[in-house]
Amino acid sequence: MTYALPVAAMSIAAYWKDGEGAWQLTKSGLITMSTAVAIKYTVKARRPNGDPYSMPSGHAAISFVSAEYLRKRYGWQYGVPAYVAASFVSYTRVRANEHYVRDIAVGGGIAFLSTYWMTTPYKGWAIQPEWSAQRRGIRLSREF
């Protein structure tokens, strides 16, 4: 399921012939996984089963990247099933004694923030934070 979510998200982008969206998903995934791996090897938290490198959960991170991408880019009709699947992946990681809930929360939080920041809606209204050297605020836009 962990790998099915990003494949499904990329397939939906291909179905809509949405190259910009595919690039946004790729950037979000790269940012999320780079951050997760950096934290994982810096913190070196122990897993419930005693193995190292527990936090954050990479499985949760990549699953929630896909879910938030589908929700923000294409709407809740795509996002809800993806969030259910990502939550299931996360549940199984805790149930299998591979992660603590905190590991899931950190992985999901990194994924949500990077994807929310990198993804724009495919069509319709968008509310996006804007942060640059010259401006700070919220941008409201609409695509037709």
PDB file of C-alpha atoms in Angstrom:
ATOM      1  CA  MET A   1       0.000   0.000   0.000  1.00  0.00           C
ATOM      2  CA  THR A   2       2.894   2.358   0.776  1.00  0.00           C
ATOM      3  CA  TYR A   3       4.084   2.220  -2.814  1.00  0.00           C
ATOM      4  CA  ALA A   4       0.618   2.029  -4.331  1.00  0.00           C
ATOM      5  CA  LEU A   5      -0.297   5.519  -3.109  1.00  0.00           C
ATOM      6  CA  PRO A   6       2.482   7.431  -4.921  1.00  0.00           C
ATOM      7  CA  VAL A   7       1.932   5.292  -8.034  1.00  0.00           C
ATOM      8  CA  ALA A   8      -1.797   6.056  -7.893  1.00  0.00           C
ATOM      9  CA  ALA A   9      -1.136   9.772  -7.404  1.00  0.00           C
ATOM     10  CA  MET A  10       1.252   9.869 -10.361  1.00  0.00           C
ATOM     11  CA  SER A  11      -1.211   7.829 -12.452  1.00  0.00           C
ATOM     12  CA  ILE A  12      -3.989  10.315 -11.717  1.00  0.00           C
ATOM     13  CA  ALA A  13      -1.697  13.162 -12.771  1.00  0.00           C
ATOM     14  CA  ALA A  14      -0.958  11.255 -15.993  1.00  0.00           C
ATOM     15  CA  TYR A  15      -4.668  10.619 -16.566  1.00  0.00           C
ATOM     16  CA  TRP A  16      -5.354  14.370 -16.355  1.00  0.00           C
ATOM     17  CA  LYS A  17      -2.236  15.056 -18.483  1.00  0.00           C
ATOM     18  CA  ASP A  18      -1.030  17.174 -15.585  1.00  0.00           C
ATOM     19  CA  GLY A  19       2.734  17.479 -15.944  1.00  0.00           C
ATOM     20  CA  GLU A  20       2.854  20.410 -13.544  1.00  0.00           C
ATOM     21  CA  GLY A  21       1.061  18.331 -10.910  1.00  0.00           C
ATOM     22  CA  ALA A  22       3.420  15.389 -11.444  1.00  0.00           C
ATOM     23  CA  TRP A  23       6.360  17.737 -10.896  1.00  0.00           C
ATOM     24  CA  GLN A  24       4.740  19.123  -7.733  1.00  0.00           C
ATOM     25  CA  LEU A  25       4.284  15.577  -6.389  1.00  0.00           C
ATOM     26  CA  THR A  26       7.906  14.759  -7.207  1.00  0.00           C
ATOM     27  CA  LYS A  27       9.212  17.875  -5.439  1.00  0.00           C
ATOM     28  CA  SER A  28       7.027  17.219  -2.398  1.00  0.00           C
ATOM     29  CA  GLY A  29       8.195  13.622  -2.203  1.00  0.00           C
ATOM     30  CA  LEU A  30      11.856  14.575  -2.510  1.00  0.00           C
ATOM     31  CA  ILE A  31      11.607  17.281   0.149  1.00  0.00           C
ATOM     32  CA  THR A  32       9.675  15.031   2.510  1.00  0.00           C
ATOM     33  CA  MET A  33      11.910  11.992   2.172  1.00  0.00           C
ATOM     34  CA  SER A  34      15.131  14.040   2.359  1.00  0.00           C
ATOM     35  CA  THR A  35      13.909  15.669   5.545  1.00  0.00           C
ATOM     36  CA  ALA A  36      12.693  12.375   7.011  1.00  0.00           C
ATOM     37  CA  VAL A  37      15.974  10.578   6.292  1.00  0.00           C
ATOM     38  CA  ALA A  38      18.030  13.469   7.690  1.00  0.00           C
ATOM     39  CA  ILE A  39      15.993  13.455  10.907  1.00  0.00           C
ATOM     40  CA  LYS A  40      15.999   9.659  11.110  1.00  0.00           C
ATOM     41  CA  TYR A  41      19.805   9.440  10.969  1.00  0.00           C
ATOM     42  CA  THR A  42      20.334  12.471  13.215  1.00  0.00           C
ATOM     43  CA  VAL A  43      17.917  11.510  16.005  1.00  0.00           C
ATOM     44  CA  LYS A  44      18.624   7.736  15.896  1.00  0.00           C
ATOM     45  CA  ALA A  45      15.529   6.922  17.973  1.00  0.00           C
ATOM     46  CA  ARG A  46      14.906   3.257  18.790  1.00  0.00           C
ATOM     47  CA  ARG A  47      11.924   1.430  17.355  1.00  0.00           C
ATOM     48  CA  PRO A  48       9.525  -0.479  19.626  1.00  0.00           C
ATOM     49  CA  ASN A  49      11.194  -3.703  18.473  1.00  0.00           C
ATOM     50  CA  GLY A  50      14.635  -2.354  19.427  1.00  0.00           C
ATOM     51  CA  ASP A  51      15.923  -1.608  15.927  1.00  0.00           C
ATOM     52  CA  PRO A  52      17.369   1.850  15.246  1.00  0.00           C
ATOM     53  CA  TYR A  53      16.071   4.732  13.137  1.00  0.00           C
ATOM     54  CA  SER A  54      12.476   4.897  14.262  1.00  0.00           C
ATOM     55  CA  MET A  55      11.593   8.546  13.858  1.00  0.00           C
ATOM     56  CA  PRO A  56      10.095   9.698  11.559  1.00  0.00           C
ATOM     57  CA  SER A  57       8.294   6.947   9.698  1.00  0.00           C
ATOM     58  CA  GLY A  58       9.262   7.010   6.029  1.00  0.00           C
ATOM     59  CA  HIS A  59       6.279   4.810   5.160  1.00  0.00           C
ATOM     60  CA  ALA A  60       3.895   7.293   6.769  1.00  0.00           C
ATOM     61  CA  ALA A  61       5.712  10.225   5.189  1.00  0.00           C
ATOM     62  CA  ILE A  62       5.463   9.004   1.596  1.00  0.00           C
ATOM     63  CA  SER A  63       1.891   7.811   2.107  1.00  0.00           C
ATOM     64  CA  PHE A  64       0.765  11.178   3.449  1.00  0.00           C
ATOM     65  CA  VAL A  65       2.628  13.042   0.681  1.00  0.00           C
ATOM     66  CA  SER A  66       0.438  11.195  -1.807  1.00  0.00           C
ATOM     67  CA  ALA A  67      -2.742  11.749   0.206  1.00  0.00           C
ATOM     68  CA  GLU A  68      -2.234  15.486   0.701  1.00  0.00           C
ATOM     69  CA  TYR A  69      -1.166  15.919  -2.922  1.00  0.00           C
ATOM     70  CA  LEU A  70      -4.360  14.236  -4.166  1.00  0.00           C
ATOM     71  CA  ARG A  71      -6.515  16.240  -1.754  1.00  0.00           C
ATOM     72  CA  LYS A  72      -5.000  19.609  -2.555  1.00  0.00           C
ATOM     73  CA  ARG A  73      -4.476  19.125  -6.290  1.00  0.00           C
ATOM     74  CA  TYR A  74      -7.685  17.301  -7.258  1.00  0.00           C
ATOM     75  CA  GLY A  75     -10.045  17.725  -4.314  1.00  0.00           C
ATOM     76  CA  TRP A  76     -11.547  15.743  -1.465  1.00  0.00           C
ATOM     77  CA  GLN A  77     -13.052  13.085  -3.753  1.00  0.00           C
ATOM     78  CA  TYR A  78      -9.463  11.908  -4.368  1.00  0.00           C
ATOM     79  CA  GLY A  79      -8.087  12.959  -0.999  1.00  0.00           C
ATOM     80  CA  VAL A  80     -10.422  11.099   1.342  1.00  0.00           C
ATOM     81  CA  PRO A  81      -9.680   7.595  -0.006  1.00  0.00           C
ATOM     82  CA  ALA A  82      -5.973   8.453  -0.100  1.00  0.00           C
ATOM     83  CA  TYR A  83      -6.026   9.669   3.506  1.00  0.00           C
ATOM     84  CA  VAL A  84      -7.835   6.477   4.550  1.00  0.00           C
ATOM     85  CA  ALA A  85      -5.155   4.387   2.807  1.00  0.00           C
ATOM     86  CA  ALA A  86      -2.311   6.464   4.315  1.00  0.00           C
ATOM     87  CA  SER A  87      -3.867   6.093   7.764  1.00  0.00           C
ATOM     88  CA  PHE A  88      -4.074   2.332   7.244  1.00  0.00           C
ATOM     89  CA  VAL A  89      -0.388   2.206   6.275  1.00  0.00           C
ATOM     90  CA  SER A  90       0.455   4.158   9.422  1.00  0.00           C
ATOM     91  CA  TYR A  91      -1.711   1.926  11.598  1.00  0.00           C
ATOM     92  CA  THR A  92       0.010  -1.192  10.266  1.00  0.00           C
ATOM     93  CA  ARG A  93       3.461   0.282  11.041  1.00  0.00           C
ATOM     94  CA  VAL A  94       2.456   0.824  14.672  1.00  0.00           C
ATOM     95  CA  ARG A  95       0.658  -2.527  14.869  1.00  0.00           C
ATOM     96  CA  ALA A  96       3.733  -4.346  13.476  1.00  0.00           C
ATOM     97  CA  ASN A  97       5.846  -2.838  16.270  1.00  0.00           C
ATOM     98  CA  GLU A  98       7.950  -0.891  13.752  1.00  0.00           C
ATOM     99  CA  HIS A  99       7.009   2.617  14.935  1.00  0.00           C
ATOM    100  CA  TYR A 100       5.545   4.609  17.752  1.00  0.00           C
ATOM    101  CA  VAL A 101       2.604   6.933  17.116  1.00  0.00           C
ATOM    102  CA  ARG A 102       4.980   9.902  17.464  1.00  0.00           C
ATOM    103  CA  ASP A 103       7.020   8.560  14.513  1.00  0.00           C
ATOM    104  CA  ILE A 104       3.877   8.478  12.388  1.00  0.00           C
ATOM    105  CA  ALA A 105       2.876  11.974  13.502  1.00  0.00           C
ATOM    106  CA  VAL A 106       6.288  13.448  12.650  1.00  0.00           C
ATOM    107  CA  GLY A 107       6.416  11.689   9.250  1.00  0.00           C
ATOM    108  CA  GLY A 108       2.872  12.750   8.438  1.00  0.00           C
ATOM    109  CA  GLY A 109       3.508  16.301   9.595  1.00  0.00           C
ATOM    110  CA  ILE A 110       6.593  16.680   7.400  1.00  0.00           C
ATOM    111  CA  ALA A 111       4.647  15.265   4.465  1.00  0.00           C
ATOM    112  CA  PHE A 112       1.662  17.528   5.019  1.00  0.00           C
ATOM    113  CA  LEU A 113       3.733  20.702   5.324  1.00  0.00           C
ATOM    114  CA  SER A 114       5.959  20.089   2.308  1.00  0.00           C
ATOM    115  CA  THR A 115       3.083  18.963   0.112  1.00  0.00           C
ATOM    116  CA  TYR A 116       0.780  21.759   1.219  1.00  0.00           C
ATOM    117  CA  TRP A 117       3.529  24.244   0.397  1.00  0.00           C
ATOM    118  CA  MET A 118       4.519  22.728  -2.987  1.00  0.00           C
ATOM    119  CA  THR A 119       1.095  21.827  -4.426  1.00  0.00           C
ATOM    120  CA  THR A 120      -1.480  24.088  -6.056  1.00  0.00           C
ATOM    121  CA  PRO A 121      -5.053  23.114  -6.951  1.00  0.00           C
ATOM    122  CA  TYR A 122      -5.551  21.791 -10.465  1.00  0.00           C
ATOM    123  CA  LYS A 123      -8.525  24.079 -11.067  1.00  0.00           C
ATOM    124  CA  GLY A 124     -10.517  26.413  -8.883  1.00  0.00           C
ATOM    125  CA  TRP A 125      -9.670  28.700  -5.990  1.00  0.00           C
ATOM    126  CA  ALA A 126      -6.406  28.382  -4.104  1.00  0.00           C
ATOM    127  CA  ILE A 127      -5.301  29.845  -0.799  1.00  0.00           C
ATOM    128  CA  GLN A 128      -1.549  29.600  -0.469  1.00  0.00           C
ATOM    129  CA  PRO A 129       0.901  31.049   2.046  1.00  0.00           C
ATOM    130  CA  GLU A 130       3.384  33.410   0.424  1.00  0.00           C
ATOM    131  CA  TRP A 131       6.777  33.966   2.007  1.00  0.00           C
ATOM    132  CA  SER A 132       9.630  35.760   0.290  1.00  0.00           C
ATOM    133  CA  ALA A 133      12.224  38.409   1.060  1.00  0.00           C
ATOM    134  CA  GLN A 134       9.790  41.129  -0.065  1.00  0.00           C
ATOM    135  CA  ARG A 135       6.415  39.714   1.058  1.00  0.00           C
ATOM    136  CA  ARG A 136       4.741  37.690   3.731  1.00  0.00           C
ATOM    137  CA  GLY A 137       1.086  36.857   3.619  1.00  0.00           C
ATOM    138  CA  ILE A 138      -1.616  34.744   2.038  1.00  0.00           C
ATOM    139  CA  ARG A 139      -2.246  34.578  -1.687  1.00  0.00           C
ATOM    140  CA  LEU A 140      -5.745  33.949  -3.058  1.00  0.00           C
ATOM    141  CA  SER A 141      -5.856  32.831  -6.695  1.00  0.00           C
ATOM    142  CA  ARG A 142      -8.129  31.067  -9.166  1.00  0.00           C
ATOM    143  CA  GLU A 143      -7.325  28.834 -12.142  1.00  0.00           C
ATOM    144  CA  PHE A 144      -9.748  28.351 -15.027  1.00  0.00           C
TER     145      PHE A 144
END
